[in-house]
């Protein structure tokens, strides 16, 4: 015998599994029936009191649920006839969701939003939107309004050539679009590229923006000229930040190029002849293929000793196959492990191009408890860092292999 709580659980499961189909196919008049595992005549005779409690529970429940219909049958038992409930019948979806406030709120919001989506210029592609329906229903009211305004504007301006901040849609900004780009594309019946970003803190690149007819801001590159002779070419400046084409046009012919993950750590790199530092690229590592004066130089990489740092190292090496890492080895980790903190961030796995030493360092980031460590560049003592960097940079022909 199924009690009301158990059957309500079945109602919720039925709703979660089917609400998208009901919404997309306009099945408001669907009929639902949930068997209650009614007791047999023998079961009634064996435990009449338990059956009575079960019947009273269902009567009390149904009195509070006017939309619910309990189907009955008469059992003939050795102790007399007994009418028992066999099924909970619900004629419509609205009757079904009325049994649970959470379902009722979700269904009303889903229907209301689906109606407004269908009113967009040109309509919407039902199956294109289907995978995104839950995310759309979960949007707060303000974000849903921005989604609608964005879909209308991009429909009317498919090739604007504007940057994100130039789009005159109230409430839409870079992080909003990064977070909701796939929803916008689905409303426009556009298939996103499989490698497109949908992360709230990631900058959208040109291939992410092309389907929307937008243009990305030019990538800026941070450079440190560690050679005084190079600084003389640009008015004595040691630190530069400029768009990629301007950095590429610098009259440089470095012998050594050091790529450093973070700005504060890059400032520790000492002056060295024919040495240039590039830092703070984040995930924009593809620019390494677009700076002509990197060709012919020897390349070093120094990043955080954590899982994300190792992934960035591997991605940089995918651009510069002869890239050599520094201060990203088990010895550095072991000597300074007391300075490491727990790493709870999500990290993508690295490419399959780490050296054995780097792989050992990556393995060493996993603790015996199954958690992860993060040893940030900035935590390493400056004297230790300066000694290691100077020793590496002063070696004219450091190992060019992997």
mmCIF file of C-alpha atoms in Angstrom:
data_model
loop_
_atom_site.group_PDB
_atom_site.id
_atom_site.type_symbol
_atom_site.label_atom_id
_atom_site.label_comp_id
_atom_site.label_asym_id
_atom_site.label_seq_id
_atom_site.Cartn_x
_atom_site.Cartn_y
_atom_site.Cartn_z
ATOM 1 C CA UNK A 1 0.000 0.000 0.000
ATOM 2 C CA UNK A 2 1.421 3.334 -1.087
ATOM 3 C CA UNK A 3 0.856 6.267 1.210
ATOM 4 C CA UNK A 4 0.321 9.863 -0.016
ATOM 5 C CA UNK A 5 3.968 10.881 0.498
ATOM 6 C CA UNK A 6 5.223 8.009 -1.648
ATOM 7 C CA UNK A 7 2.757 8.773 -4.436
ATOM 8 C CA UNK A 8 3.676 12.466 -4.292
ATOM 9 C CA UNK A 9 7.291 11.453 -4.851
ATOM 10 C CA UNK A 10 6.122 9.586 -7.969
ATOM 11 C CA UNK A 11 4.243 12.712 -9.103
ATOM 12 C CA UNK A 12 7.412 14.790 -8.783
ATOM 13 C CA UNK A 13 9.442 12.222 -10.719
ATOM 14 C CA UNK A 14 6.815 12.097 -13.488
ATOM 15 C CA UNK A 15 6.898 15.893 -13.720
ATOM 16 C CA UNK A 16 10.701 16.190 -13.808
ATOM 17 C CA UNK A 17 10.943 13.586 -16.554
ATOM 18 C CA UNK A 18 8.191 14.972 -18.777
ATOM 19 C CA UNK A 19 7.584 18.690 -18.232
ATOM 20 C CA UNK A 20 9.631 19.702 -21.292
ATOM 21 C CA UNK A 21 7.557 17.445 -23.556
ATOM 22 C CA UNK A 22 4.323 18.763 -22.089
ATOM 23 C CA UNK A 23 5.497 22.334 -22.569
ATOM 24 C CA UNK A 24 6.754 21.916 -26.128
ATOM 25 C CA UNK A 25 3.761 19.852 -27.313
ATOM 26 C CA UNK A 26 1.116 21.835 -25.450
ATOM 27 C CA UNK A 27 -0.218 18.759 -23.637
ATOM 28 C CA UNK A 28 -2.357 20.584 -21.072
ATOM 29 C CA UNK A 29 -5.035 17.877 -21.167
ATOM 30 C CA UNK A 30 -2.785 14.920 -20.418
ATOM 31 C CA UNK A 31 -4.362 12.286 -18.165
ATOM 32 C CA UNK A 32 -2.449 10.877 -15.207
ATOM 33 C CA UNK A 33 -3.071 7.862 -13.061
ATOM 34 C CA UNK A 34 -0.940 6.661 -10.149
ATOM 35 C CA UNK A 35 -1.656 3.170 -8.731
ATOM 36 C CA UNK A 36 -1.865 3.067 -4.953
ATOM 37 C CA UNK A 37 -1.075 -0.664 -4.552
ATOM 38 C CA UNK A 38 -4.495 -1.213 -3.009
ATOM 39 C CA UNK A 39 -4.711 -4.131 -0.555
ATOM 40 C CA UNK A 40 -6.252 -7.380 -1.674
ATOM 41 C CA UNK A 41 -9.196 -9.021 0.112
ATOM 42 C CA UNK A 42 -6.798 -11.361 1.908
ATOM 43 C CA UNK A 43 -4.574 -8.425 3.005
ATOM 44 C CA UNK A 44 -7.608 -6.595 4.384
ATOM 45 C CA UNK A 45 -8.634 -9.640 6.375
ATOM 46 C CA UNK A 46 -5.121 -10.152 7.735
ATOM 47 C CA UNK A 47 -4.543 -6.574 8.923
ATOM 48 C CA UNK A 48 -7.831 -4.702 8.980
ATOM 49 C CA UNK A 49 -6.479 -1.988 11.306
ATOM 50 C CA UNK A 50 -3.508 -1.146 9.059
ATOM 51 C CA UNK A 51 -5.793 -0.926 6.039
ATOM 52 C CA UNK A 52 -8.099 1.360 8.010
ATOM 53 C CA UNK A 53 -5.241 3.693 8.879
ATOM 54 C CA UNK A 54 -4.188 3.742 5.217
ATOM 55 C CA UNK A 55 -7.699 4.622 4.074
ATOM 56 C CA UNK A 56 -8.002 7.396 6.655
ATOM 57 C CA UNK A 57 -4.659 8.836 5.554
ATOM 58 C CA UNK A 58 -5.845 9.031 1.963
ATOM 59 C CA UNK A 59 -9.233 10.544 2.935
ATOM 60 C CA UNK A 60 -7.530 13.231 5.023
ATOM 61 C CA UNK A 61 -5.083 13.974 2.224
ATOM 62 C CA UNK A 62 -7.776 14.135 -0.483
ATOM 63 C CA UNK A 63 -9.877 16.566 1.559
ATOM 64 C CA UNK A 64 -6.974 19.037 1.317
ATOM 65 C CA UNK A 65 -6.527 18.365 -2.417
ATOM 66 C CA UNK A 66 -9.786 19.199 -4.218
ATOM 67 C CA UNK A 67 -8.276 18.421 -7.653
ATOM 68 C CA UNK A 68 -7.361 14.871 -6.649
ATOM 69 C CA UNK A 69 -9.685 12.027 -7.611
ATOM 70 C CA UNK A 70 -9.402 8.717 -5.821
ATOM 71 C CA UNK A 71 -10.647 5.724 -7.792
ATOM 72 C CA UNK A 72 -12.240 3.006 -5.683
ATOM 73 C CA UNK A 73 -13.107 -0.673 -5.842
ATOM 74 C CA UNK A 74 -15.066 -2.898 -3.529
ATOM 75 C CA UNK A 75 -13.310 -5.897 -1.986
ATOM 76 C CA UNK A 76 -15.335 -8.811 -0.624
ATOM 77 C CA UNK A 77 -13.559 -10.232 2.384
ATOM 78 C CA UNK A 78 -14.299 -12.726 5.160
ATOM 79 C CA UNK A 79 -14.945 -9.763 7.467
ATOM 80 C CA UNK A 80 -17.370 -8.081 5.039
ATOM 81 C CA UNK A 81 -17.145 -5.747 2.088
ATOM 82 C CA UNK A 82 -14.636 -2.935 2.061
ATOM 83 C CA UNK A 83 -14.276 -0.056 -0.385
ATOM 84 C CA UNK A 84 -10.588 0.756 -0.999
ATOM 85 C CA UNK A 85 -8.736 3.281 -3.112
ATOM 86 C CA UNK A 86 -6.886 1.910 -6.121
ATOM 87 C CA UNK A 87 -5.608 4.941 -8.069
ATOM 88 C CA UNK A 88 -5.000 8.636 -7.825
ATOM 89 C CA UNK A 89 -6.381 10.169 -11.044
ATOM 90 C CA UNK A 90 -5.496 13.657 -12.275
ATOM 91 C CA UNK A 91 -7.170 14.897 -15.500
ATOM 92 C CA UNK A 92 -4.709 17.671 -16.409
ATOM 93 C CA UNK A 93 -1.144 18.871 -15.885
ATOM 94 C CA UNK A 94 -2.458 21.798 -13.860
ATOM 95 C CA UNK A 95 -4.181 19.303 -11.555
ATOM 96 C CA UNK A 96 -0.926 17.339 -11.274
ATOM 97 C CA UNK A 97 1.269 20.301 -10.342
ATOM 98 C CA UNK A 98 -1.359 21.653 -7.934
ATOM 99 C CA UNK A 99 -0.359 18.841 -5.574
ATOM 100 C CA UNK A 100 3.032 20.496 -4.934
ATOM 101 C CA UNK A 101 3.706 24.225 -4.588
ATOM 102 C CA UNK A 102 7.194 23.865 -6.065
ATOM 103 C CA UNK A 103 5.879 22.091 -9.162
ATOM 104 C CA UNK A 104 3.059 24.589 -9.555
ATOM 105 C CA UNK A 105 5.473 27.542 -9.442
ATOM 106 C CA UNK A 106 7.872 25.863 -11.865
ATOM 107 C CA UNK A 107 5.120 24.966 -14.347
ATOM 108 C CA UNK A 108 3.578 28.437 -14.289
ATOM 109 C CA UNK A 109 6.983 30.050 -14.869
ATOM 110 C CA UNK A 110 7.814 27.569 -17.648
ATOM 111 C CA UNK A 111 4.513 28.178 -19.463
ATOM 112 C CA UNK A 112 4.747 31.933 -19.115
ATOM 113 C CA UNK A 113 8.311 32.087 -20.361
ATOM 114 C CA UNK A 114 7.692 29.655 -23.207
ATOM 115 C CA UNK A 115 4.811 31.783 -24.411
ATOM 116 C CA UNK A 116 7.029 34.878 -24.451
ATOM 117 C CA UNK A 117 9.849 33.018 -26.209
ATOM 118 C CA UNK A 118 7.435 31.932 -28.928
ATOM 119 C CA UNK A 119 6.509 35.569 -29.441
ATOM 120 C CA UNK A 120 10.079 36.505 -30.397
ATOM 121 C CA UNK A 121 10.563 37.791 -33.967
ATOM 122 C CA UNK A 122 10.739 34.801 -36.276
ATOM 123 C CA UNK A 123 9.716 32.392 -33.504
ATOM 124 C CA UNK A 124 12.035 29.852 -31.929
ATOM 125 C CA UNK A 125 13.281 26.394 -32.858
ATOM 126 C CA UNK A 126 11.631 24.053 -30.375
ATOM 127 C CA UNK A 127 14.271 21.338 -30.316
ATOM 128 C CA UNK A 128 17.096 23.887 -30.294
ATOM 129 C CA UNK A 129 15.759 25.374 -27.080
ATOM 130 C CA UNK A 130 14.850 22.092 -25.414
ATOM 131 C CA UNK A 131 18.286 21.422 -23.800
ATOM 132 C CA UNK A 132 18.269 24.946 -22.352
ATOM 133 C CA UNK A 133 14.733 25.051 -20.966
ATOM 134 C CA UNK A 134 15.697 24.317 -17.369
ATOM 135 C CA UNK A 135 18.353 27.030 -17.395
ATOM 136 C CA UNK A 136 15.861 29.473 -18.906
ATOM 137 C CA UNK A 137 13.244 28.669 -16.279
ATOM 138 C CA UNK A 138 15.873 29.055 -13.543
ATOM 139 C CA UNK A 139 16.898 32.541 -14.685
ATOM 140 C CA UNK A 140 15.797 35.290 -12.352
ATOM 141 C CA UNK A 141 13.282 37.740 -13.745
ATOM 142 C CA UNK A 142 15.831 40.396 -14.680
ATOM 143 C CA UNK A 143 18.073 37.951 -16.566
ATOM 144 C CA UNK A 144 15.103 36.534 -18.485
ATOM 145 C CA UNK A 145 14.108 40.032 -19.604
ATOM 146 C CA UNK A 146 17.688 40.666 -20.765
ATOM 147 C CA UNK A 147 17.584 37.377 -22.699
ATOM 148 C CA UNK A 148 14.432 38.445 -24.528
ATOM 149 C CA UNK A 149 15.774 41.911 -25.298
ATOM 150 C CA UNK A 150 19.055 40.418 -26.508
ATOM 151 C CA UNK A 151 17.292 37.936 -28.809
ATOM 152 C CA UNK A 152 15.216 40.742 -30.347
ATOM 153 C CA UNK A 153 18.220 43.029 -30.846
ATOM 154 C CA UNK A 154 20.466 40.362 -32.396
ATOM 155 C CA UNK A 155 17.630 39.295 -34.703
ATOM 156 C CA UNK A 156 17.342 42.876 -35.936
ATOM 157 C CA UNK A 157 21.139 43.468 -36.046
ATOM 158 C CA UNK A 158 22.761 40.151 -37.062
ATOM 159 C CA UNK A 159 26.035 41.726 -38.272
ATOM 160 C CA UNK A 160 26.483 44.850 -36.194
ATOM 161 C CA UNK A 161 30.264 44.666 -35.833
ATOM 162 C CA UNK A 162 29.955 46.172 -32.348
ATOM 163 C CA UNK A 163 31.793 45.138 -29.200
ATOM 164 C CA UNK A 164 29.736 43.675 -26.364
ATOM 165 C CA UNK A 165 29.723 46.921 -24.397
ATOM 166 C CA UNK A 166 28.486 48.834 -27.434
ATOM 167 C CA UNK A 167 25.345 46.710 -27.805
ATOM 168 C CA UNK A 168 22.429 48.915 -26.651
ATOM 169 C CA UNK A 169 20.590 46.199 -24.721
ATOM 170 C CA UNK A 170 19.754 47.294 -21.185
ATOM 171 C CA UNK A 171 21.404 45.018 -18.639
ATOM 172 C CA UNK A 172 23.601 43.061 -21.049
ATOM 173 C CA UNK A 173 27.328 43.199 -20.301
ATOM 174 C CA UNK A 174 30.391 41.079 -20.930
ATOM 175 C CA UNK A 175 29.966 38.672 -18.015
ATOM 176 C CA UNK A 176 26.240 38.307 -18.640
ATOM 177 C CA UNK A 177 26.849 37.315 -22.255
ATOM 178 C CA UNK A 178 29.691 34.970 -21.279
ATOM 179 C CA UNK A 179 27.320 33.273 -18.859
ATOM 180 C CA UNK A 180 24.277 33.154 -21.149
ATOM 181 C CA UNK A 181 25.681 33.115 -24.688
ATOM 182 C CA UNK A 182 24.316 29.661 -25.494
ATOM 183 C CA UNK A 183 20.823 30.703 -24.414
ATOM 184 C CA UNK A 184 20.970 33.705 -26.728
ATOM 185 C CA UNK A 185 22.188 31.548 -29.610
ATOM 186 C CA UNK A 186 19.442 28.997 -28.968
ATOM 187 C CA UNK A 187 16.813 31.766 -29.088
ATOM 188 C CA UNK A 188 18.305 32.816 -32.431
ATOM 189 C CA UNK A 189 18.337 29.235 -33.758
ATOM 190 C CA UNK A 190 22.134 29.317 -34.069
ATOM 191 C CA UNK A 191 24.311 26.308 -33.271
ATOM 192 C CA UNK A 192 27.267 27.322 -31.062
ATOM 193 C CA UNK A 193 30.772 26.121 -31.764
ATOM 194 C CA UNK A 194 31.636 23.138 -29.551
ATOM 195 C CA UNK A 195 34.596 24.919 -27.934
ATOM 196 C CA UNK A 196 32.690 28.111 -27.156
ATOM 197 C CA UNK A 197 32.841 29.465 -23.612
ATOM 198 C CA UNK A 198 29.902 29.866 -21.248
ATOM 199 C CA UNK A 199 31.683 30.888 -18.081
ATOM 200 C CA UNK A 200 30.887 33.975 -16.016
ATOM 201 C CA UNK A 201 34.514 35.035 -15.601
ATOM 202 C CA UNK A 202 35.940 34.158 -19.003
ATOM 203 C CA UNK A 203 36.464 36.680 -21.754
ATOM 204 C CA UNK A 204 34.688 35.785 -24.950
ATOM 205 C CA UNK A 205 37.013 35.437 -27.901
ATOM 206 C CA UNK A 206 36.302 36.263 -31.519
ATOM 207 C CA UNK A 207 35.119 32.758 -32.436
ATOM 208 C CA UNK A 208 32.578 33.000 -29.587
ATOM 209 C CA UNK A 209 31.298 36.342 -30.875
ATOM 210 C CA UNK A 210 31.210 35.610 -34.615
ATOM 211 C CA UNK A 211 27.746 33.953 -34.538
ATOM 212 C CA UNK A 212 26.362 37.116 -32.932
ATOM 213 C CA UNK A 213 28.016 39.445 -35.417
ATOM 214 C CA UNK A 214 30.108 41.100 -32.689
ATOM 215 C CA UNK A 215 33.806 41.844 -32.533
ATOM 216 C CA UNK A 216 36.155 41.197 -29.628
ATOM 217 C CA UNK A 217 38.291 43.860 -28.088
ATOM 218 C CA UNK A 218 41.928 43.624 -29.215
ATOM 219 C CA UNK A 219 44.006 41.379 -26.993
ATOM 220 C CA UNK A 220 46.556 43.347 -24.979
ATOM 221 C CA UNK A 221 49.893 41.788 -24.114
ATOM 222 C CA UNK A 222 52.036 42.655 -21.081
ATOM 223 C CA UNK A 223 55.772 42.774 -21.784
ATOM 224 C CA UNK A 224 58.837 43.431 -19.639
ATOM 225 C CA UNK A 225 62.018 44.441 -21.450
ATOM 226 C CA UNK A 226 64.740 42.941 -19.292
ATOM 227 C CA UNK A 227 67.513 44.151 -21.630
ATOM 228 C CA UNK A 228 68.458 47.849 -21.155
ATOM 229 C CA UNK A 229 69.372 47.978 -24.843
ATOM 230 C CA UNK A 230 65.796 47.050 -25.775
ATOM 231 C CA UNK A 231 64.450 49.655 -23.373
ATOM 232 C CA UNK A 232 66.471 52.326 -25.156
ATOM 233 C CA UNK A 233 64.450 51.568 -28.297
ATOM 234 C CA UNK A 234 61.182 52.574 -26.591
ATOM 235 C CA UNK A 235 62.189 55.582 -24.556
ATOM 236 C CA UNK A 236 63.518 53.639 -21.570
ATOM 237 C CA UNK A 237 60.279 51.845 -20.704
ATOM 238 C CA UNK A 238 60.713 48.524 -18.924
ATOM 239 C CA UNK A 239 57.021 47.611 -18.652
ATOM 240 C CA UNK A 240 54.724 47.740 -21.684
ATOM 241 C CA UNK A 241 51.083 46.841 -22.243
ATOM 242 C CA UNK A 242 49.802 47.208 -25.775
ATOM 243 C CA UNK A 243 47.501 45.548 -28.336
ATOM 244 C CA UNK A 244 48.915 42.401 -29.876
ATOM 245 C CA UNK A 245 49.722 43.962 -33.298
ATOM 246 C CA UNK A 246 51.748 46.720 -31.632
ATOM 247 C CA UNK A 247 53.639 44.248 -29.454
ATOM 248 C CA UNK A 248 54.351 42.147 -32.526
ATOM 249 C CA UNK A 249 55.765 45.243 -34.263
ATOM 250 C CA UNK A 250 58.302 45.989 -31.502
ATOM 251 C CA UNK A 251 61.876 45.998 -32.912
ATOM 252 C CA UNK A 252 63.014 43.118 -30.710
ATOM 253 C CA UNK A 253 65.275 40.145 -31.377
ATOM 254 C CA UNK A 254 65.418 38.394 -27.998
ATOM 255 C CA UNK A 255 67.530 35.372 -27.327
ATOM 256 C CA UNK A 256 65.412 34.289 -24.358
ATOM 257 C CA UNK A 257 61.704 34.816 -23.733
ATOM 258 C CA UNK A 258 60.223 34.030 -20.344
ATOM 259 C CA UNK A 259 56.456 33.561 -20.093
ATOM 260 C CA UNK A 260 55.229 34.169 -16.539
ATOM 261 C CA UNK A 261 51.682 33.413 -15.385
ATOM 262 C CA UNK A 262 51.208 36.317 -12.944
ATOM 263 C CA UNK A 263 52.208 39.979 -12.972
ATOM 264 C CA UNK A 264 53.687 40.197 -9.465
ATOM 265 C CA UNK A 265 55.985 37.262 -10.137
ATOM 266 C CA UNK A 266 57.045 38.679 -13.509
ATOM 267 C CA UNK A 267 58.387 41.771 -11.749
ATOM 268 C CA UNK A 268 60.975 39.556 -10.019
ATOM 269 C CA UNK A 269 62.685 38.585 -13.274
ATOM 270 C CA UNK A 270 66.080 40.349 -13.218
ATOM 271 C CA UNK A 271 67.653 42.294 -16.069
ATOM 272 C CA UNK A 272 69.411 40.067 -18.570
ATOM 273 C CA UNK A 273 70.805 40.792 -22.033
ATOM 274 C CA UNK A 274 68.492 39.933 -24.943
ATOM 275 C CA UNK A 275 65.717 38.756 -22.576
ATOM 276 C CA UNK A 276 62.017 39.608 -22.785
ATOM 277 C CA UNK A 277 59.263 38.651 -20.345
ATOM 278 C CA UNK A 278 55.625 38.137 -21.368
ATOM 279 C CA UNK A 279 53.199 37.818 -18.475
ATOM 280 C CA UNK A 280 49.541 37.660 -17.394
ATOM 281 C CA UNK A 281 48.244 36.010 -20.571
ATOM 282 C CA UNK A 282 45.708 33.866 -18.742
ATOM 283 C CA UNK A 283 44.057 31.611 -21.332
ATOM 284 C CA UNK A 284 45.071 33.870 -24.231
ATOM 285 C CA UNK A 285 48.055 31.643 -24.944
ATOM 286 C CA UNK A 286 47.300 31.516 -28.658
ATOM 287 C CA UNK A 287 48.936 34.953 -28.959
ATOM 288 C CA UNK A 288 52.283 33.206 -28.566
ATOM 289 C CA UNK A 289 51.861 32.027 -32.149
ATOM 290 C CA UNK A 290 51.231 35.579 -33.335
ATOM 291 C CA UNK A 291 54.362 37.342 -32.062
ATOM 292 C CA UNK A 292 56.973 37.018 -34.768
ATOM 293 C CA UNK A 293 59.985 37.960 -32.630
ATOM 294 C CA UNK A 294 59.421 34.882 -30.433
ATOM 295 C CA UNK A 295 60.596 32.735 -33.317
ATOM 296 C CA UNK A 296 64.236 31.749 -32.938
ATOM 297 C CA UNK A 297 64.320 32.578 -29.226
ATOM 298 C CA UNK A 298 64.550 30.035 -26.424
ATOM 299 C CA UNK A 299 61.402 29.877 -24.314
ATOM 300 C CA UNK A 300 60.910 29.507 -20.567
ATOM 301 C CA UNK A 301 57.634 29.202 -18.652
ATOM 302 C CA UNK A 302 57.019 29.882 -14.975
ATOM 303 C CA UNK A 303 53.546 29.405 -13.534
ATOM 304 C CA UNK A 304 51.750 28.503 -10.325
ATOM 305 C CA UNK A 305 52.409 25.066 -8.921
ATOM 306 C CA UNK A 306 48.809 23.917 -9.041
ATOM 307 C CA UNK A 307 46.622 21.929 -11.410
ATOM 308 C CA UNK A 308 45.538 25.011 -13.357
ATOM 309 C CA UNK A 309 49.149 26.153 -13.644
ATOM 310 C CA UNK A 310 50.187 22.819 -15.102
ATOM 311 C CA UNK A 311 47.335 22.988 -17.595
ATOM 312 C CA UNK A 312 48.394 26.470 -18.706
ATOM 313 C CA UNK A 313 51.979 25.237 -19.045
ATOM 314 C CA UNK A 314 50.796 22.412 -21.309
ATOM 315 C CA UNK A 315 48.726 24.804 -23.416
ATOM 316 C CA UNK A 316 51.674 27.180 -23.771
ATOM 317 C CA UNK A 317 53.846 24.269 -24.888
ATOM 318 C CA UNK A 318 51.232 23.402 -27.511
ATOM 319 C CA UNK A 319 52.024 26.827 -28.999
ATOM 320 C CA UNK A 320 55.796 26.669 -28.374
ATOM 321 C CA UNK A 321 56.869 23.003 -28.504
ATOM 322 C CA UNK A 322 60.416 23.689 -27.195
ATOM 323 C CA UNK A 323 59.138 25.472 -24.111
ATOM 324 C CA UNK A 324 61.044 24.681 -20.900
ATOM 325 C CA UNK A 325 59.499 25.145 -17.441
ATOM 326 C CA UNK A 326 61.239 26.577 -14.384
ATOM 327 C CA UNK A 327 60.244 26.387 -10.705
ATOM 328 C CA UNK A 328 57.508 23.885 -11.579
ATOM 329 C CA UNK A 329 59.184 20.705 -10.353
ATOM 330 C CA UNK A 330 58.850 18.313 -7.387
ATOM 331 C CA UNK A 331 61.915 19.816 -5.654
ATOM 332 C CA UNK A 332 60.398 23.307 -5.573
ATOM 333 C CA UNK A 333 57.086 21.890 -4.364
ATOM 334 C CA UNK A 334 58.699 19.734 -1.683
ATOM 335 C CA UNK A 335 60.945 22.495 -0.337
ATOM 336 C CA UNK A 336 58.067 24.977 -0.034
ATOM 337 C CA UNK A 337 55.068 22.736 0.560
ATOM 338 C CA UNK A 338 54.386 24.430 3.895
ATOM 339 C CA UNK A 339 53.477 27.546 1.900
ATOM 340 C CA UNK A 340 50.860 25.718 -0.184
ATOM 341 C CA UNK A 341 47.141 26.067 0.406
ATOM 342 C CA UNK A 342 44.216 23.781 -0.394
ATOM 343 C CA UNK A 343 43.030 24.014 -3.983
ATOM 344 C CA UNK A 344 39.247 23.663 -4.306
ATOM 345 C CA UNK A 345 38.875 25.172 -7.783
ATOM 346 C CA UNK A 346 37.867 23.173 -10.853
ATOM 347 C CA UNK A 347 40.756 22.523 -13.217
ATOM 348 C CA UNK A 348 40.844 21.143 -16.746
ATOM 349 C CA UNK A 349 43.349 18.327 -17.335
ATOM 350 C CA UNK A 350 46.617 19.281 -19.061
ATOM 351 C CA UNK A 351 47.569 18.396 -22.598
ATOM 352 C CA UNK A 352 49.651 15.226 -22.997
ATOM 353 C CA UNK A 353 52.929 17.114 -23.396
ATOM 354 C CA UNK A 354 54.205 17.516 -19.833
ATOM 355 C CA UNK A 355 57.686 16.192 -19.117
ATOM 356 C CA UNK A 356 58.234 13.408 -16.598
ATOM 357 C CA UNK A 357 59.425 15.952 -14.026
ATOM 358 C CA UNK A 358 56.378 18.170 -14.553
ATOM 359 C CA UNK A 359 54.074 15.152 -14.357
ATOM 360 C CA UNK A 360 55.705 14.177 -11.062
ATOM 361 C CA UNK A 361 55.081 17.692 -9.750
ATOM 362 C CA UNK A 362 51.439 17.465 -10.840
ATOM 363 C CA UNK A 363 51.091 14.131 -9.049
ATOM 364 C CA UNK A 364 52.659 15.668 -5.941
ATOM 365 C CA UNK A 365 49.818 18.194 -5.772
ATOM 366 C CA UNK A 366 47.428 15.438 -4.683
ATOM 367 C CA UNK A 367 47.432 14.852 -0.933
ATOM 368 C CA UNK A 368 46.962 11.543 0.837
ATOM 369 C CA UNK A 369 43.404 12.656 1.653
ATOM 370 C CA UNK A 370 42.518 13.077 -2.017
ATOM 371 C CA UNK A 371 42.522 16.888 -1.914
ATOM 372 C CA UNK A 372 44.780 19.169 -3.945
ATOM 373 C CA UNK A 373 47.492 21.706 -3.181
ATOM 374 C CA UNK A 374 48.148 25.106 -4.696
ATOM 375 C CA UNK A 375 51.561 26.724 -4.373
ATOM 376 C CA UNK A 376 51.215 30.135 -5.952
ATOM 377 C CA UNK A 377 54.213 31.814 -7.548
ATOM 378 C CA UNK A 378 53.977 34.795 -5.247
ATOM 379 C CA UNK A 379 54.407 32.623 -2.138
ATOM 380 C CA UNK A 380 57.887 31.455 -3.080
ATOM 381 C CA UNK A 381 60.598 33.413 -1.218
ATOM 382 C CA UNK A 382 62.106 36.138 -3.429
ATOM 383 C CA UNK A 383 65.771 35.197 -2.738
ATOM 384 C CA UNK A 384 65.067 31.601 -3.796
ATOM 385 C CA UNK A 385 63.245 32.736 -6.932
ATOM 386 C CA UNK A 386 65.929 35.245 -7.929
ATOM 387 C CA UNK A 387 68.672 32.652 -7.484
ATOM 388 C CA UNK A 388 66.846 30.092 -9.631
ATOM 389 C CA UNK A 389 65.844 32.547 -12.348
ATOM 390 C CA UNK A 390 69.256 34.187 -12.563
ATOM 391 C CA UNK A 391 71.003 30.845 -12.755
ATOM 392 C CA UNK A 392 68.661 29.700 -15.543
ATOM 393 C CA UNK A 393 68.768 32.915 -17.549
ATOM 394 C CA UNK A 394 72.541 33.214 -17.329
ATOM 395 C CA UNK A 395 72.983 29.817 -18.918
ATOM 396 C CA UNK A 396 73.352 30.942 -22.522
ATOM 397 C CA UNK A 397 72.189 27.663 -24.030
ATOM 398 C CA UNK A 398 69.651 26.183 -21.626
ATOM 399 C CA UNK A 399 68.118 22.936 -22.772
ATOM 400 C CA UNK A 400 65.874 23.568 -25.755
ATOM 401 C CA UNK A 401 64.268 20.162 -25.626
ATOM 402 C CA UNK A 402 61.274 18.955 -23.697
#
